[in-house]
Amino acid sequence: MAPADTIAAVATAVAPGQGSVAIVRISGPQAEAIGRSLFAAPGRQEWQSHRVLYGHVVDPASAERVDEALLLLMRAPRSFTREDVVELHCHGGLVAVRRVLELVLAAGARRALPGEFSQRAFLNGRLDLTRAEAIGEMVSARSRRAAQLAMAGIDGGLQRRLTALRGRLLDQLAELEARVDFEEDLPPLDGAAVAAELAAVRSALEQLVAEARQGELLREGLRVAIVGRPNVGKSSLLNRLSRRERAIVTDLPGTTRDLLESELVLDGVPLTLLDTAGIRPTSDRVEQLGIARSREALAAADAVLLLFDLAAGWTADDEALRQQAPAGVPLLVVGNKADAAGIPAGLESGAAALPPPADLSLSALSGEGLAALEAALLRCCGAGPLEGLQVALNQRQRDLAALAAASLERALAAADQQLPWDFWTIDLRAAVRSLGEITGEEVSEAVLDRVFARFCIGK
Ligand SMILES: Nc1nc2c(ncn2[C@@H]2O[C@H](COP(=O)(O)OP(=O)(O)OP(=O)(O)O)[C@@H](O)[C@H]2O)c(=O)[nH]1
Ligand SMILES: [Mg+2]
């Protein structure tokens, strides 16, 4: 690896008029020298590692004071990147902190790429790839549960599990490879025991792959489209679920003309609700455009909530919409206006008063049946038993775990057919490699670049 240069970035969110503190982070061999060239610390403050200095960032060209700041020096290897790190804690906002960064860059640092600090931490052995990814996930967590999951990853929960599984495979691989080379000199190998161990690891991996969906829900959240005929109460329901008057509600069909998003967290799962224009044939040009967007939202949603009016009953138009719901996407059919129809709210499918395709009844007006709807929504999206979830693979990790499980499947087929040991080892080695790619023990630079490019700058 080439010797590292010195990188710098604003590590905090940059927004005008916001954030009381902004941090410029510098990492690399020149970090301290750059800090010293720009920072004037009055009195007899000493440049000691892990001590905070008080002073001013000064433009060396003009001697102008740019900002009042604190400087934190963390010398290698006791820093996040294991390199020399200097952090300048400036006043928040936009202008001064940008100038501070410009001065740091002018003094010889290079602008950091997204995730480059974390990438250095990884390359310098400070953390494995699953921990590094968990840091990125912590930053983008939108709910408490997602943050807890990220924290478990930062603590190494995932790394320990995967390393243990990989270790078990490596043990078997060593035995097998020894037999390939020195069969005569070694005690006979119990093929059935090896196969049993491979099968056990495979099912542990399959379990992780199956649980990944829940983790994905927590991290990414779900886009739930509320669709239905005009006037059935879609906007009223959006307002109810988001606990605020987000959308305009009137008794005129065709009120909503455009997609409207509302973000909420349901039982720890972040959701983006989409209120859509009621779908009906119309000659109104604006409404037509809105309806086209409704259809796009319907096609792209992770889950669809089809709302109909219980007072009007289940109509042919409702049925036509149900037919248009994309296949394979969870669909919840909800009867609204239970109060006006004289039907109890909170009924579940099968109840005599509910028209057959309906999953439940509700009154968006009174809020009755809302809790049942929320529970049903989480259930139908597969966000069921989240409590027990300790760790969860992200998409990249899940694909690799699935790949490893498939390799083990092939190794087990070789075992089944009692093929010679070297037929087992090919696929076993592939499985070990896939798991190593998750933790970063065996990973190409291109993959690393892709992983860290998803991080924000300054992380
Ligand atoms: N009685 C009763 N009226 C409701 C209920 N939910 C909504 N409404 C009324 O139904 C009318 C239409 O509500 P909206 O939420 O605007 O309906 P929408 O589906 O968004 O309509 P479009 O935007 O036109 O597609 C309003 O007058 C609401 O007050 C309910 O549960 N019970
Ligand atoms: Mg509406």
Short mmCIF file of C-alpha atoms and ligand atoms in Angstrom, two decimals:
data_model
loop_
_atom_site.label_atom_id
_atom_site.label_comp_id
_atom_site.label_asym_id
_atom_site.label_seq_id
_atom_site.Cartn_x
_atom_site.Cartn_y
_atom_site.Cartn_z
CA MET A 1 0.00 0.00 0.00
CA ALA A 2 1.21 3.49 -0.82
CA PRO A 3 2.04 5.65 2.21
CA ALA A 4 -1.10 7.48 3.21
CA ASP A 5 -1.47 11.14 2.47
CA THR A 6 -3.31 13.47 4.81
CA ILE A 7 -7.04 13.85 4.33
CA ALA A 8 -9.53 16.34 5.69
CA ALA A 9 -13.28 16.91 5.69
CA VAL A 10 -16.05 18.55 7.62
CA ALA A 11 -17.31 15.71 9.80
CA THR A 12 -20.54 17.32 10.94
CA ALA A 13 -23.67 18.16 8.96
CA VAL A 14 -23.21 21.45 7.15
CA ALA A 15 -26.27 23.67 7.11
CA PRO A 16 -26.65 27.43 7.27
CA GLY A 17 -27.78 28.67 10.65
CA GLN A 18 -27.74 25.21 12.18
CA GLY A 19 -25.54 23.07 14.38
CA SER A 20 -23.77 24.85 17.22
CA VAL A 21 -20.50 23.03 16.59
CA ALA A 22 -18.88 22.00 13.33
CA ILE A 23 -15.90 19.68 13.24
CA VAL A 24 -13.12 19.65 10.67
CA ARG A 25 -11.34 16.35 10.84
CA ILE A 26 -7.79 15.81 9.59
CA SER A 27 -6.07 12.42 9.43
CA GLY A 28 -2.64 11.40 8.23
CA PRO A 29 1.05 12.05 8.78
CA GLN A 30 0.73 15.80 8.23
CA ALA A 31 -2.27 16.28 10.51
CA GLU A 32 -0.39 17.71 13.46
CA ALA A 33 1.85 19.94 11.34
CA ILE A 34 -1.19 21.34 9.53
CA GLY A 35 -2.93 21.90 12.85
CA ARG A 36 0.06 23.75 14.24
CA SER A 37 0.35 25.94 11.14
CA LEU A 38 -3.23 27.16 11.45
CA PHE A 39 -4.03 27.16 15.13
CA ALA A 40 -2.97 29.75 17.64
CA ALA A 41 -3.28 28.54 21.21
CA PRO A 42 -2.65 31.34 23.72
CA GLY A 43 -0.76 30.92 26.97
CA ARG A 44 1.20 27.85 27.84
CA GLN A 45 -1.04 25.16 26.40
CA GLU A 46 0.85 22.08 25.36
CA TRP A 47 0.38 20.01 22.23
CA GLN A 48 -0.24 16.72 23.96
CA SER A 49 -2.11 13.76 22.54
CA HIS A 50 -5.70 13.42 23.70
CA ARG A 51 -5.75 16.91 25.18
CA VAL A 52 -7.93 19.76 24.06
CA LEU A 53 -6.40 23.10 23.14
CA TYR A 54 -8.34 26.35 23.09
CA GLY A 55 -7.57 29.07 20.58
CA HIS A 56 -8.19 30.45 17.14
CA VAL A 57 -7.89 29.23 13.60
CA VAL A 58 -5.75 31.81 11.88
CA ASP A 59 -5.23 32.34 8.16
CA PRO A 60 -1.43 32.17 7.88
CA ALA A 61 -1.42 34.42 4.81
CA SER A 62 -3.28 37.35 6.38
CA ALA A 63 -3.00 36.56 10.10
CA GLU A 64 -6.78 36.99 10.19
CA ARG A 65 -8.65 35.11 12.87
CA VAL A 66 -11.11 32.89 11.02
CA ASP A 67 -12.85 31.25 13.95
CA GLU A 68 -12.59 30.59 17.64
CA ALA A 69 -12.13 26.87 18.11
CA LEU A 70 -11.03 23.90 20.16
CA LEU A 71 -8.37 21.62 18.81
CA LEU A 72 -8.21 17.95 19.72
CA LEU A 73 -5.00 16.09 18.90
CA MET A 74 -4.98 12.29 18.81
CA ARG A 75 -1.63 10.87 17.84
CA ALA A 76 -1.28 7.51 16.13
CA PRO A 77 -2.15 4.80 16.86
CA ARG A 78 -4.69 5.93 19.48
CA SER A 79 -7.18 7.37 17.03
CA PHE A 80 -10.09 6.20 14.91
CA THR A 81 -7.94 5.84 11.80
CA ARG A 82 -4.83 4.79 13.78
CA GLU A 83 -3.14 7.73 12.09
CA ASP A 84 -2.42 11.13 13.60
CA VAL A 85 -5.76 12.88 13.82
CA VAL A 86 -6.54 16.52 14.51
CA GLU A 87 -10.08 17.75 15.00
CA LEU A 88 -10.93 21.41 14.92
CA HIS A 89 -14.19 22.08 16.74
CA CYS A 90 -15.43 25.31 15.24
CA HIS A 91 -18.62 27.28 15.54
CA GLY A 92 -21.46 25.74 13.59
CA GLY A 93 -23.02 27.10 10.46
CA LEU A 94 -21.58 27.27 7.04
CA VAL A 95 -19.16 30.02 6.28
CA ALA A 96 -16.41 29.86 8.88
CA VAL A 97 -16.15 26.09 8.85
CA ARG A 98 -15.80 26.02 5.08
CA ARG A 99 -13.01 28.54 5.35
CA VAL A 100 -11.29 26.48 7.99
CA LEU A 101 -11.46 23.47 5.68
CA GLU A 102 -10.09 25.53 2.78
CA LEU A 103 -7.14 26.58 4.95
CA VAL A 104 -6.50 22.99 5.96
CA LEU A 105 -6.53 21.96 2.31
CA ALA A 106 -4.26 24.85 1.36
CA ALA A 107 -1.86 23.70 4.09
CA GLY A 108 -1.43 20.36 2.33
CA ALA A 109 -4.34 18.08 3.14
CA ARG A 110 -6.48 16.47 0.48
CA ARG A 111 -10.26 16.51 0.55
CA ALA A 112 -11.41 13.13 1.94
CA LEU A 113 -13.59 10.86 -0.14
CA PRO A 114 -16.86 9.56 1.34
CA GLY A 115 -16.10 7.04 4.06
CA GLU A 116 -12.35 7.47 3.69
CA PHE A 117 -11.70 7.87 7.42
CA SER A 118 -13.53 4.60 8.09
CA GLN A 119 -11.72 2.97 5.18
CA ARG A 120 -8.40 3.91 6.76
CA ALA A 121 -9.58 2.59 10.11
CA PHE A 122 -10.34 -0.69 8.35
CA LEU A 123 -7.10 -0.82 6.37
CA ASN A 124 -5.10 -0.09 9.51
CA GLY A 125 -6.77 -2.96 11.34
CA ARG A 126 -8.78 -0.78 13.72
CA LEU A 127 -12.00 -2.53 12.71
CA ASP A 128 -13.21 -5.29 10.46
CA LEU A 129 -15.48 -4.64 7.52
CA THR A 130 -18.72 -5.51 9.33
CA ARG A 131 -17.94 -2.99 12.08
CA ALA A 132 -17.07 -0.34 9.51
CA GLU A 133 -20.32 -0.94 7.69
CA ALA A 134 -22.21 -0.80 10.97
CA ILE A 135 -20.78 2.68 11.54
CA GLY A 136 -22.25 3.77 8.22
CA GLU A 137 -25.54 2.19 9.21
CA MET A 138 -25.53 4.00 12.56
CA VAL A 139 -25.20 7.32 10.78
CA SER A 140 -28.13 6.57 8.52
CA ALA A 141 -30.33 4.87 11.14
CA ARG A 142 -33.84 6.28 11.10
CA SER A 143 -35.22 4.51 14.15
CA ARG A 144 -34.11 3.43 17.60
CA ARG A 145 -34.16 -0.25 16.65
CA ALA A 146 -32.06 0.36 13.55
CA ALA A 147 -29.56 2.21 15.72
CA GLN A 148 -29.49 -0.68 18.22
CA LEU A 149 -28.79 -3.10 15.40
CA ALA A 150 -26.01 -0.86 14.12
CA MET A 151 -24.55 -0.65 17.63
CA ALA A 152 -24.49 -4.45 17.86
CA GLY A 153 -22.55 -4.44 14.60
CA ILE A 154 -20.11 -1.82 15.86
CA ASP A 155 -19.58 -3.97 18.95
CA GLY A 156 -18.57 -6.81 16.66
CA GLY A 157 -21.64 -9.02 17.07
CA LEU A 158 -21.75 -9.87 13.41
CA GLN A 159 -18.01 -10.19 13.03
CA ARG A 160 -17.79 -12.70 15.89
CA ARG A 161 -20.58 -14.85 14.49
CA LEU A 162 -19.16 -14.93 11.00
CA THR A 163 -15.60 -15.45 12.11
CA ALA A 164 -16.74 -18.40 14.22
CA LEU A 165 -18.58 -19.95 11.27
CA ARG A 166 -15.65 -19.35 8.97
CA GLY A 167 -13.31 -20.86 11.56
CA ARG A 168 -15.38 -24.03 11.65
CA LEU A 169 -15.15 -24.28 7.87
CA LEU A 170 -11.40 -23.63 7.95
CA ASP A 171 -10.96 -26.48 10.44
CA GLN A 172 -12.73 -28.88 8.10
CA LEU A 173 -10.87 -27.53 5.10
CA ALA A 174 -7.54 -28.13 6.82
CA GLU A 175 -8.47 -31.76 7.54
CA LEU A 176 -9.64 -32.32 3.99
CA GLU A 177 -6.66 -30.68 2.35
CA ALA A 178 -4.30 -32.68 4.49
CA ARG A 179 -6.02 -35.84 3.23
CA VAL A 180 -5.73 -34.68 -0.36
CA ASP A 181 -1.97 -34.41 0.02
CA PHE A 182 -1.07 -37.06 2.60
CA GLU A 183 -3.93 -39.53 2.74
CA GLU A 184 -1.70 -42.52 3.60
CA ASP A 185 0.15 -40.83 6.47
CA LEU A 186 -2.95 -39.70 8.36
CA PRO A 187 -5.67 -41.42 10.33
CA PRO A 188 -8.81 -41.97 8.23
CA LEU A 189 -11.25 -39.06 8.05
CA ASP A 190 -14.88 -39.51 9.02
CA GLY A 191 -16.63 -38.06 5.95
CA ALA A 192 -20.03 -38.18 7.63
CA ALA A 193 -18.80 -36.05 10.54
CA VAL A 194 -17.31 -33.50 8.16
CA ALA A 195 -20.55 -33.36 6.18
CA ALA A 196 -22.56 -32.90 9.38
CA GLU A 197 -20.39 -29.95 10.38
CA LEU A 198 -20.72 -28.37 6.91
CA ALA A 199 -24.48 -28.84 7.07
CA ALA A 200 -24.63 -27.18 10.50
CA VAL A 201 -22.72 -24.14 9.25
CA ARG A 202 -24.89 -24.00 6.18
CA SER A 203 -28.09 -23.87 8.21
CA ALA A 204 -26.65 -21.18 10.49
CA LEU A 205 -25.91 -19.14 7.37
CA GLU A 206 -29.36 -19.73 5.97
CA GLN A 207 -30.84 -18.50 9.23
CA LEU A 208 -28.79 -15.30 8.98
CA VAL A 209 -29.91 -14.83 5.39
CA ALA A 210 -33.54 -15.27 6.40
CA GLU A 211 -33.21 -12.73 9.22
CA ALA A 212 -31.55 -10.21 6.93
CA ARG A 213 -34.96 -9.13 5.63
CA GLN A 214 -35.91 -7.85 9.07
CA GLY A 215 -32.68 -5.95 9.38
CA GLU A 216 -33.25 -4.43 5.99
CA LEU A 217 -36.68 -3.27 7.08
CA LEU A 218 -35.16 -1.58 10.10
CA ARG A 219 -32.44 0.08 8.10
CA GLU A 220 -34.08 1.03 4.88
CA GLY A 221 -37.64 1.38 6.01
CA LEU A 222 -40.59 0.62 3.84
CA ARG A 223 -42.46 2.60 1.26
CA VAL A 224 -46.13 1.98 1.77
CA ALA A 225 -48.48 3.37 -0.86
CA ILE A 226 -52.04 4.15 0.19
CA VAL A 227 -54.18 3.75 -2.90
CA GLY A 228 -57.89 3.65 -3.59
CA ARG A 229 -60.76 5.32 -5.32
CA PRO A 230 -61.29 9.05 -4.75
CA ASN A 231 -62.79 10.13 -1.45
CA VAL A 232 -62.37 6.83 0.40
CA GLY A 233 -60.24 8.59 3.05
CA LYS A 234 -56.64 8.01 1.97
CA SER A 235 -55.46 11.44 3.02
CA SER A 236 -57.40 11.19 6.28
CA LEU A 237 -55.62 7.90 6.99
CA LEU A 238 -52.21 9.35 6.19
CA ASN A 239 -52.89 12.16 8.64
CA ARG A 240 -54.04 9.70 11.30
CA LEU A 241 -51.02 7.44 10.91
CA SER A 242 -48.57 10.33 10.93
CA ARG A 243 -50.40 12.06 13.79
CA ARG A 244 -50.51 15.39 12.06
CA GLU A 245 -52.48 17.24 9.43
CA ARG A 246 -50.09 16.46 6.64
CA ALA A 247 -52.54 16.18 3.74
CA ILE A 248 -55.52 18.26 2.67
CA VAL A 249 -58.81 16.50 3.31
CA THR A 250 -62.11 17.59 1.79
CA ASP A 251 -65.36 15.90 0.91
CA LEU A 252 -64.65 16.53 -2.79
CA PRO A 253 -63.46 13.48 -4.71
CA GLY A 254 -60.18 14.28 -6.44
CA THR A 255 -58.76 16.43 -3.66
CA THR A 256 -55.26 14.96 -3.69
CA ARG A 257 -53.52 15.68 -6.97
CA ASP A 258 -49.94 14.80 -6.22
CA LEU A 259 -47.93 12.25 -4.29
CA LEU A 260 -47.44 13.19 -0.70
CA GLU A 261 -44.88 11.53 1.57
CA SER A 262 -44.90 11.26 5.30
CA GLU A 263 -42.21 9.58 7.36
CA LEU A 264 -43.02 7.79 10.56
CA VAL A 265 -41.62 5.11 12.81
CA LEU A 266 -43.90 2.19 13.64
CA ASP A 267 -42.68 -0.02 16.43
CA GLY A 268 -39.11 0.81 15.55
CA VAL A 269 -39.58 0.33 11.81
CA PRO A 270 -39.23 3.44 9.71
CA LEU A 271 -42.00 3.84 7.16
CA THR A 272 -42.52 6.24 4.33
CA LEU A 273 -46.23 6.56 3.69
CA LEU A 274 -47.36 7.74 0.29
CA ASP A 275 -50.71 9.40 -0.09
CA THR A 276 -51.84 9.19 -3.69
CA ALA A 277 -54.46 10.75 -5.90
CA GLY A 278 -57.67 8.71 -5.96
CA ILE A 279 -57.73 6.55 -9.08
CA ARG A 280 -60.70 7.05 -11.44
CA PRO A 281 -61.35 7.91 -15.08
CA THR A 282 -61.20 11.67 -15.44
CA SER A 283 -60.83 14.32 -18.11
CA ASP A 284 -59.13 16.75 -15.73
CA ARG A 285 -55.55 17.11 -17.00
CA VAL A 286 -53.99 17.75 -13.59
CA GLU A 287 -55.87 14.90 -12.02
CA GLN A 288 -54.76 12.60 -14.83
CA LEU A 289 -51.13 13.43 -14.12
CA GLY A 290 -51.71 12.81 -10.43
CA ILE A 291 -53.29 9.46 -11.17
CA ALA A 292 -50.33 8.49 -13.33
CA ARG A 293 -48.16 9.14 -10.29
CA SER A 294 -50.46 7.04 -8.14
CA ARG A 295 -49.92 4.16 -10.52
CA GLU A 296 -46.17 4.63 -10.42
CA ALA A 297 -46.27 4.65 -6.62
CA LEU A 298 -48.39 1.51 -6.68
CA ALA A 299 -45.83 -0.23 -8.88
CA ALA A 300 -42.81 0.85 -6.84
CA ALA A 301 -44.07 0.43 -3.27
CA ASP A 302 -42.75 -2.18 -0.84
CA ALA A 303 -46.27 -2.64 0.42
CA VAL A 304 -49.68 -1.47 -0.72
CA LEU A 305 -52.56 -0.40 1.46
CA LEU A 306 -55.71 -0.50 -0.63
CA LEU A 307 -58.39 1.58 1.00
CA PHE A 308 -62.10 1.39 0.21
CA ASP A 309 -65.26 2.90 1.61
CA LEU A 310 -67.25 0.47 3.76
CA ALA A 311 -70.34 2.63 3.40
CA ALA A 312 -70.17 2.15 -0.38
CA GLY A 313 -69.22 -1.50 -0.04
CA TRP A 314 -66.70 -3.38 -2.17
CA THR A 315 -67.24 -2.10 -5.70
CA ALA A 316 -66.09 -3.26 -9.12
CA ASP A 317 -63.67 -0.33 -9.21
CA ASP A 318 -62.11 -1.44 -5.94
CA GLU A 319 -61.73 -4.93 -7.34
CA ALA A 320 -60.13 -3.54 -10.51
CA LEU A 321 -57.57 -1.73 -8.35
CA ARG A 322 -56.89 -4.86 -6.36
CA GLN A 323 -56.12 -6.66 -9.60
CA GLN A 324 -53.57 -3.98 -10.44
CA ALA A 325 -51.57 -4.38 -7.24
CA PRO A 326 -48.14 -5.70 -8.21
CA ALA A 327 -47.62 -9.40 -7.64
CA GLY A 328 -45.33 -10.40 -4.80
CA VAL A 329 -45.80 -7.15 -2.91
CA PRO A 330 -47.67 -7.32 0.40
CA LEU A 331 -51.20 -6.00 -0.01
CA LEU A 332 -53.48 -4.96 2.79
CA VAL A 333 -57.12 -4.30 1.93
CA VAL A 334 -58.68 -1.94 4.45
CA GLY A 335 -62.30 -0.84 4.72
CA ASN A 336 -62.57 2.76 5.94
CA LYS A 337 -65.48 4.83 7.27
CA ALA A 338 -66.61 2.00 9.55
CA ASP A 339 -68.50 4.62 11.57
CA ALA A 340 -70.57 5.77 8.58
CA ALA A 341 -71.28 2.19 7.54
CA GLY A 342 -72.41 1.19 11.00
CA ILE A 343 -69.75 -1.51 11.12
CA PRO A 344 -67.42 -1.88 14.10
CA ALA A 345 -63.86 -0.71 13.49
CA GLY A 346 -61.02 -3.15 14.13
CA LEU A 347 -62.74 -6.15 12.53
CA GLU A 348 -60.36 -8.61 10.94
CA SER A 349 -60.76 -10.66 7.77
CA GLY A 350 -63.36 -13.36 8.10
CA ALA A 351 -65.71 -11.20 10.17
CA ALA A 352 -69.23 -11.48 8.76
CA ALA A 353 -69.72 -7.72 8.43
CA LEU A 354 -66.57 -7.31 6.32
CA PRO A 355 -66.80 -7.69 2.52
CA PRO A 356 -64.63 -10.71 1.65
CA PRO A 357 -61.41 -9.25 0.27
CA ALA A 358 -61.06 -6.85 3.21
CA ASP A 359 -58.40 -7.57 5.82
CA LEU A 360 -59.77 -5.14 8.38
CA SER A 361 -62.11 -2.28 9.17
CA LEU A 362 -61.22 1.17 10.36
CA SER A 363 -62.44 4.67 10.90
CA ALA A 364 -59.88 7.22 9.87
CA LEU A 365 -62.23 9.86 11.21
CA SER A 366 -62.35 8.58 14.79
CA GLY A 367 -59.06 6.69 14.77
CA GLU A 368 -60.77 3.46 15.80
CA GLY A 369 -59.06 0.38 14.42
CA LEU A 370 -55.80 2.25 13.89
CA ALA A 371 -53.76 0.11 16.28
CA ALA A 372 -54.95 -3.05 14.54
CA LEU A 373 -54.01 -1.54 11.20
CA GLU A 374 -50.53 -0.64 12.41
CA ALA A 375 -49.97 -4.17 13.68
CA ALA A 376 -51.31 -5.68 10.45
CA LEU A 377 -49.09 -3.40 8.40
CA LEU A 378 -45.96 -4.54 10.22
CA ARG A 379 -47.04 -8.16 10.00
CA CYS A 380 -47.80 -8.12 6.32
CA CYS A 381 -44.46 -6.49 5.57
CA GLY A 382 -42.60 -9.27 7.32
CA ALA A 383 -41.50 -7.12 10.24
CA GLY A 384 -42.88 -9.66 12.69
CA PRO A 385 -40.57 -10.84 15.46
CA LEU A 386 -38.06 -8.02 15.59
CA GLU A 387 -37.44 -8.27 19.33
CA GLY A 388 -35.15 -11.27 19.12
CA LEU A 389 -33.08 -9.83 16.31
CA GLN A 390 -29.49 -9.46 17.54
CA VAL A 391 -27.57 -8.93 14.35
CA ALA A 392 -28.61 -8.52 10.77
CA LEU A 393 -26.74 -8.73 7.52
CA ASN A 394 -26.98 -5.87 5.07
CA GLN A 395 -27.58 -6.54 1.41
CA ARG A 396 -23.95 -7.05 0.48
CA GLN A 397 -23.38 -9.34 3.41
CA ARG A 398 -26.56 -11.27 2.77
CA ASP A 399 -25.62 -11.96 -0.85
CA LEU A 400 -22.23 -13.28 0.26
CA ALA A 401 -23.73 -15.43 3.02
CA ALA A 402 -26.19 -16.88 0.51
CA LEU A 403 -23.29 -17.55 -1.84
CA ALA A 404 -21.39 -19.33 0.94
CA ALA A 405 -24.47 -21.42 1.78
CA ALA A 406 -24.81 -22.40 -1.88
CA SER A 407 -21.13 -23.41 -2.03
CA LEU A 408 -21.64 -25.58 1.05
CA GLU A 409 -24.66 -27.10 -0.62
CA ARG A 410 -22.43 -28.18 -3.50
CA ALA A 411 -19.75 -29.48 -1.14
CA LEU A 412 -22.43 -31.54 0.57
CA ALA A 413 -23.56 -32.91 -2.78
CA ALA A 414 -19.98 -34.04 -3.39
CA ALA A 415 -20.05 -35.65 0.03
CA ASP A 416 -23.33 -37.35 -0.79
CA GLN A 417 -21.89 -38.86 -3.93
CA GLN A 418 -18.80 -39.93 -1.98
CA LEU A 419 -16.55 -38.09 -4.40
CA PRO A 420 -12.84 -37.79 -3.55
CA TRP A 421 -11.84 -35.15 -0.97
CA ASP A 422 -10.59 -32.62 -3.51
CA PHE A 423 -14.13 -32.33 -4.90
CA TRP A 424 -15.27 -31.22 -1.43
CA THR A 425 -12.49 -28.73 -0.99
CA ILE A 426 -13.23 -26.65 -4.10
CA ASP A 427 -16.62 -25.55 -2.86
CA LEU A 428 -15.58 -25.40 0.76
CA ARG A 429 -12.79 -23.02 -0.16
CA ALA A 430 -15.29 -20.87 -2.09
CA ALA A 431 -17.51 -20.72 1.01
CA VAL A 432 -14.58 -19.66 3.18
CA ARG A 433 -13.73 -16.96 0.66
CA SER A 434 -17.28 -15.57 0.61
CA LEU A 435 -17.35 -15.34 4.40
CA GLY A 436 -13.94 -13.69 4.37
CA GLU A 437 -15.31 -11.13 2.00
CA ILE A 438 -18.00 -10.22 4.52
CA THR A 439 -15.58 -9.54 7.34
CA GLY A 440 -12.97 -8.09 5.01
CA GLU A 441 -10.33 -10.75 5.53
CA GLU A 442 -10.49 -11.58 1.84
CA VAL A 443 -11.73 -8.63 -0.09
CA SER A 444 -10.65 -6.79 -3.19
CA GLU A 445 -9.90 -3.09 -3.28
CA ALA A 446 -12.73 -2.52 -5.75
CA VAL A 447 -15.24 -3.99 -3.31
CA LEU A 448 -13.84 -1.87 -0.49
CA ASP A 449 -14.15 1.27 -2.56
CA ARG A 450 -17.75 0.43 -3.27
CA VAL A 451 -18.56 -0.25 0.38
CA PHE A 452 -17.03 2.98 1.65
CA ALA A 453 -18.35 5.14 -1.19
CA ARG A 454 -21.80 4.74 0.38
CA PHE A 455 -20.65 6.52 3.53
CA CYS A 456 -20.99 10.22 3.99
CA ILE A 457 -17.99 12.50 3.66
CA GLY A 458 -16.14 13.01 6.92
CA LYS A 459 -16.99 9.54 8.26
N1 LIG B 1 -67.46 9.19 8.29
C1 LIG B 1 -66.19 9.11 7.91
N2 LIG B 1 -65.71 9.98 7.01
C2 LIG B 1 -64.44 9.89 6.64
C3 LIG B 1 -63.57 8.90 7.17
N3 LIG B 1 -62.36 9.07 6.62
C4 LIG B 1 -62.46 10.11 5.76
N4 LIG B 1 -63.69 10.61 5.76
C5 LIG B 1 -64.20 11.74 5.00
O1 LIG B 1 -64.17 11.39 3.62
C6 LIG B 1 -63.88 12.54 2.83
C7 LIG B 1 -62.70 12.28 1.92
O2 LIG B 1 -61.54 12.10 2.71
P1 LIG B 1 -60.09 12.19 2.11
O3 LIG B 1 -59.14 11.77 3.16
O4 LIG B 1 -59.85 13.52 1.48
O5 LIG B 1 -60.21 11.11 0.96
P2 LIG B 1 -59.14 10.72 -0.16
O6 LIG B 1 -59.23 9.27 -0.38
O7 LIG B 1 -57.81 11.27 0.18
O8 LIG B 1 -59.73 11.46 -1.41
P3 LIG B 1 -58.97 11.92 -2.75
O9 LIG B 1 -57.78 12.69 -2.37
O10 LIG B 1 -60.00 12.76 -3.43
O11 LIG B 1 -58.67 10.71 -3.53
C8 LIG B 1 -63.65 13.66 3.81
O12 LIG B 1 -64.82 14.42 3.94
C9 LIG B 1 -63.33 12.95 5.10
O13 LIG B 1 -63.65 13.70 6.26
C10 LIG B 1 -64.11 8.00 8.14
O14 LIG B 1 -63.45 7.11 8.67
N5 LIG B 1 -65.42 8.15 8.45
MG MG B 2 -56.64 12.59 -0.71
#
